[in-house]
Backbone as JSON, one array per atom type, in Angstrom:
{
  "sequence": "MFSSAPSSLPPTITVVHEECRGQMSLRQLAQDLRASCRSLRRAKNWLIENRHPTFADYVPDSPLSPAQAEAIITYRSYTTAGIKGDALTERMFPDVV",
  "N": [[0.83, -1.18, 0.0], [0.43, 2.22, -0.71], [1.39, 5.16, 0.84], [1.07, 8.53, 1.52], [1.3, 12.01, 2.22], [-1.73, 13.65, 1.72], [-2.29, 15.57, -1.18], [-3.29, 18.87, -1.53], [-3.58, 20.54, -3.7], [-3.74, 20.19, -7.22], [-1.1, 19.51, -9.62], [0.26, 22.33, -11.36], [0.1, 23.39, -14.67], [1.68, 25.4, -16.93], [1.01, 27.15, -19.83], [2.57, 28.85, -22.3], [1.58, 31.6, -24.17], [1.58, 31.93, -27.76], [2.35, 34.48, -28.7], [3.95, 35.36, -26.66], [6.14, 33.79, -26.9], [7.45, 34.77, -29.0], [6.44, 34.09, -31.45], [3.99, 33.94, -34.07], [0.69, 33.47, -35.4], [-0.39, 32.9, -38.78], [-2.84, 34.02, -39.23], [-2.97, 36.0, -37.21], [-0.9, 37.67, -38.07], [-2.01, 38.5, -40.49], [-4.17, 39.98, -39.52], [-2.8, 42.02, -38.18], [-1.55, 43.28, -40.32], [-3.68, 44.04, -41.76], [-4.53, 42.48, -43.92], [-5.51, 39.85, -46.2], [-5.81, 36.45, -45.15], [-5.47, 34.63, -47.13], [-3.83, 35.88, -49.09], [-1.47, 36.16, -47.64], [-0.92, 33.51, -47.08], [-0.39, 32.63, -49.64], [1.97, 34.05, -50.1], [3.61, 32.91, -48.13], [3.67, 30.26, -49.07], [5.0, 30.65, -51.52], [7.51, 31.46, -50.59], [8.3, 29.13, -49.24], [8.3, 27.23, -51.36], [10.3, 28.31, -52.98], [12.44, 27.99, -51.4], [13.3, 29.79, -49.32], [15.65, 30.96, -46.92], [14.67, 31.44, -44.28], [12.56, 29.73, -44.05], [13.58, 27.2, -44.01], [13.52, 25.21, -42.01], [10.84, 24.97, -41.54], [7.84, 23.81, -40.13], [4.86, 22.45, -41.23], [1.79, 24.12, -40.46], [2.71, 25.24, -38.13], [3.41, 27.95, -35.82], [4.56, 31.17, -36.99], [7.93, 32.25, -37.04], [9.65, 35.24, -35.9], [11.46, 36.0, -37.97], [10.41, 34.66, -40.18], [7.91, 35.87, -40.39], [8.77, 38.45, -40.99], [9.93, 37.98, -43.5], [7.65, 37.35, -45.0], [6.29, 39.77, -44.85], [8.1, 41.42, -46.21], [8.07, 40.21, -48.76], [5.4, 40.72, -49.41], [5.43, 43.53, -49.51], [7.05, 43.98, -51.74], [5.59, 42.68, -53.83], [3.25, 44.16, -53.75], [4.2, 46.54, -54.65], [4.44, 45.94, -57.27], [6.49, 44.34, -58.16], [7.67, 41.49, -59.75], [8.27, 38.06, -60.83], [11.56, 37.34, -61.99], [12.79, 39.62, -60.95], [11.58, 39.85, -58.46], [12.51, 37.51, -57.26], [15.26, 38.05, -57.22], [15.32, 40.17, -55.42], [14.3, 39.03, -53.09], [16.17, 37.1, -52.56], [18.93, 38.24, -52.12], [21.59, 37.46, -51.73], [22.21, 35.45, -53.44], [24.1, 34.36, -56.18]],
  "CA": [[0.0, 0.0, 0.0], [1.17, 3.47, -0.85], [0.85, 6.19, 1.71], [1.76, 9.81, 1.51], [0.44, 13.09, 2.66], [-2.62, 14.05, 0.62], [-1.99, 16.85, -1.8], [-4.51, 19.66, -1.62], [-3.64, 21.17, -5.01], [-3.16, 19.42, -8.33], [0.03, 20.23, -10.24], [-0.1, 23.4, -12.28], [0.8, 23.39, -15.95], [1.61, 26.72, -17.53], [1.2, 27.18, -21.27], [2.93, 30.2, -22.73], [0.94, 31.98, -25.43], [2.49, 32.05, -28.9], [2.89, 35.83, -28.78], [4.98, 35.49, -25.63], [7.31, 33.03, -27.33], [8.03, 35.41, -30.17], [5.9, 33.51, -32.67], [2.61, 34.35, -34.32], [-0.02, 32.72, -36.43], [-0.61, 33.6, -40.05], [-4.07, 34.79, -39.04], [-2.63, 37.18, -36.43], [-0.13, 38.53, -38.96], [-2.97, 39.09, -41.43], [-4.91, 41.02, -38.79], [-1.87, 43.13, -37.92], [-1.27, 43.97, -41.59], [-4.97, 44.3, -42.42], [-4.45, 41.77, -45.19], [-6.25, 38.58, -46.17], [-5.01, 35.26, -44.85], [-5.2, 33.98, -48.41], [-2.66, 36.5, -49.74], [-0.28, 35.84, -46.85], [-0.66, 32.08, -47.28], [0.26, 32.55, -50.96], [3.34, 34.53, -49.9], [4.32, 31.87, -47.37], [3.91, 29.11, -49.96], [6.04, 31.03, -52.47], [8.79, 31.42, -49.87], [8.63, 27.72, -48.99], [8.62, 26.6, -52.65], [11.56, 28.84, -53.47], [13.45, 27.64, -50.39], [13.83, 30.95, -48.6], [16.37, 30.46, -45.74], [13.9, 31.5, -43.04], [11.6, 28.63, -44.04], [14.31, 25.94, -44.19], [13.09, 24.23, -41.01], [9.42, 25.23, -41.25], [6.96, 22.67, -39.95], [3.51, 22.89, -41.61], [0.81, 24.47, -39.44], [3.33, 25.77, -36.92], [3.43, 29.42, -35.81], [5.67, 31.81, -37.71], [8.97, 32.91, -36.26], [9.77, 36.65, -36.31], [12.16, 36.09, -39.25], [9.47, 34.22, -41.21], [6.91, 36.94, -40.53], [9.44, 39.55, -41.69], [10.07, 37.58, -44.91], [6.33, 37.48, -45.61], [6.03, 41.21, -44.96], [8.96, 41.91, -47.29], [7.5, 39.69, -50.01], [4.16, 41.45, -49.67], [5.74, 44.9, -49.9], [7.56, 43.94, -53.12], [4.53, 42.36, -54.78], [2.32, 45.28, -53.75], [4.84, 47.57, -55.48], [4.41, 45.5, -58.66], [7.69, 43.58, -58.5], [7.29, 40.1, -60.03], [9.19, 37.22, -61.56], [12.98, 37.3, -61.63], [13.11, 40.78, -60.11], [11.16, 39.5, -57.1], [13.45, 36.5, -56.76], [16.53, 38.72, -56.93], [15.18, 41.0, -54.21], [14.07, 38.17, -51.92], [17.38, 36.33, -52.34], [19.98, 39.12, -52.59], [22.92, 36.87, -51.6], [22.41, 34.42, -54.46], [24.84, 34.87, -57.35]],
  "C": [[0.87, 1.24, 0.0], [0.55, 4.5, 0.08], [1.71, 7.44, 1.61], [0.78, 10.86, 1.97], [-0.46, 13.5, 1.49], [-2.27, 15.44, 0.11], [-3.29, 17.63, -1.97], [-4.67, 20.31, -2.99], [-3.06, 20.28, -6.09], [-1.99, 20.19, -8.92], [-0.47, 21.25, -11.25], [0.76, 23.31, -13.53], [0.59, 24.76, -16.58], [1.9, 26.61, -19.02], [1.45, 28.63, -21.67], [2.26, 30.48, -24.07], [1.98, 32.18, -26.51], [3.13, 33.42, -28.97], [4.01, 36.04, -27.78], [6.25, 34.74, -26.0], [7.95, 33.63, -28.57], [7.54, 34.84, -31.48], [4.48, 34.0, -32.85], [1.99, 33.51, -35.42], [-0.14, 33.56, -37.69], [-1.84, 34.49, -39.94], [-3.79, 36.08, -38.27], [-1.83, 38.17, -37.27], [-1.05, 39.24, -39.95], [-3.77, 40.21, -40.75], [-4.04, 42.24, -38.56], [-1.62, 43.96, -39.17], [-2.54, 44.42, -42.3], [-4.97, 43.72, -43.83], [-5.27, 40.49, -45.08], [-5.29, 37.44, -45.85], [-4.6, 34.57, -46.14], [-3.96, 34.56, -49.08], [-1.39, 36.19, -48.96], [0.08, 34.36, -46.96], [0.04, 31.86, -48.62], [1.72, 32.99, -50.85], [4.17, 33.48, -49.18], [4.64, 30.68, -48.26], [4.99, 29.42, -50.99], [7.4, 30.95, -51.81], [9.24, 29.99, -49.59], [9.07, 27.04, -50.29], [9.96, 27.06, -53.2], [12.7, 28.71, -52.47], [14.12, 28.86, -49.76], [14.47, 30.45, -47.3], [15.56, 30.48, -44.44], [12.89, 30.36, -42.93], [12.28, 27.27, -44.21], [13.81, 24.85, -43.24], [11.61, 24.38, -40.66], [8.65, 23.92, -41.17], [5.54, 23.14, -40.29], [2.6, 23.08, -40.4], [1.43, 24.93, -38.12], [3.3, 27.29, -36.97], [4.66, 29.95, -36.55], [6.66, 32.41, -36.73], [9.01, 34.38, -36.68], [10.45, 36.82, -37.67], [11.23, 35.67, -40.4], [8.4, 35.28, -41.45], [7.51, 38.12, -41.3], [9.61, 39.23, -43.18], [8.74, 37.72, -45.65], [5.99, 38.95, -45.83], [6.85, 41.81, -46.11], [8.43, 41.48, -48.64], [6.26, 40.49, -50.39], [4.44, 42.89, -50.11], [6.26, 44.96, -51.35], [6.44, 43.67, -54.12], [3.49, 43.47, -54.85], [2.87, 46.42, -54.62], [4.91, 47.15, -56.94], [5.63, 44.71, -59.1], [7.3, 42.11, -58.62], [8.45, 39.35, -60.66], [10.62, 37.23, -61.04], [13.39, 38.46, -60.74], [12.72, 40.52, -58.66], [12.12, 38.5, -56.48], [14.77, 37.14, -56.39], [16.44, 39.55, -55.64], [15.0, 40.14, -52.96], [15.3, 37.33, -51.57], [18.59, 37.15, -52.81], [21.38, 38.5, -52.54], [23.22, 35.83, -52.65], [23.08, 35.05, -55.68], [24.09, 34.53, -58.61]]
}
């Protein structure tokens, strides 16, 4: 038989909100930018497909890191300015020869 002093309180588990960990959801980023989730999802997919360094270790459906959010914002600013195709690729990957 096991005997111990009865515990009056159950253990407490603390879950840190995503915003406190420096990460954010695509939906939250869309709200912050007043943009549609669809357009930001398109930007994220383009960055993943073109192997942007910030998305090298991206796990699907995980929150965005600050660097990933910044890459999406940069992509959006370029495409909003009308930059497309090779010019967009050159601007998003300036270190590539």
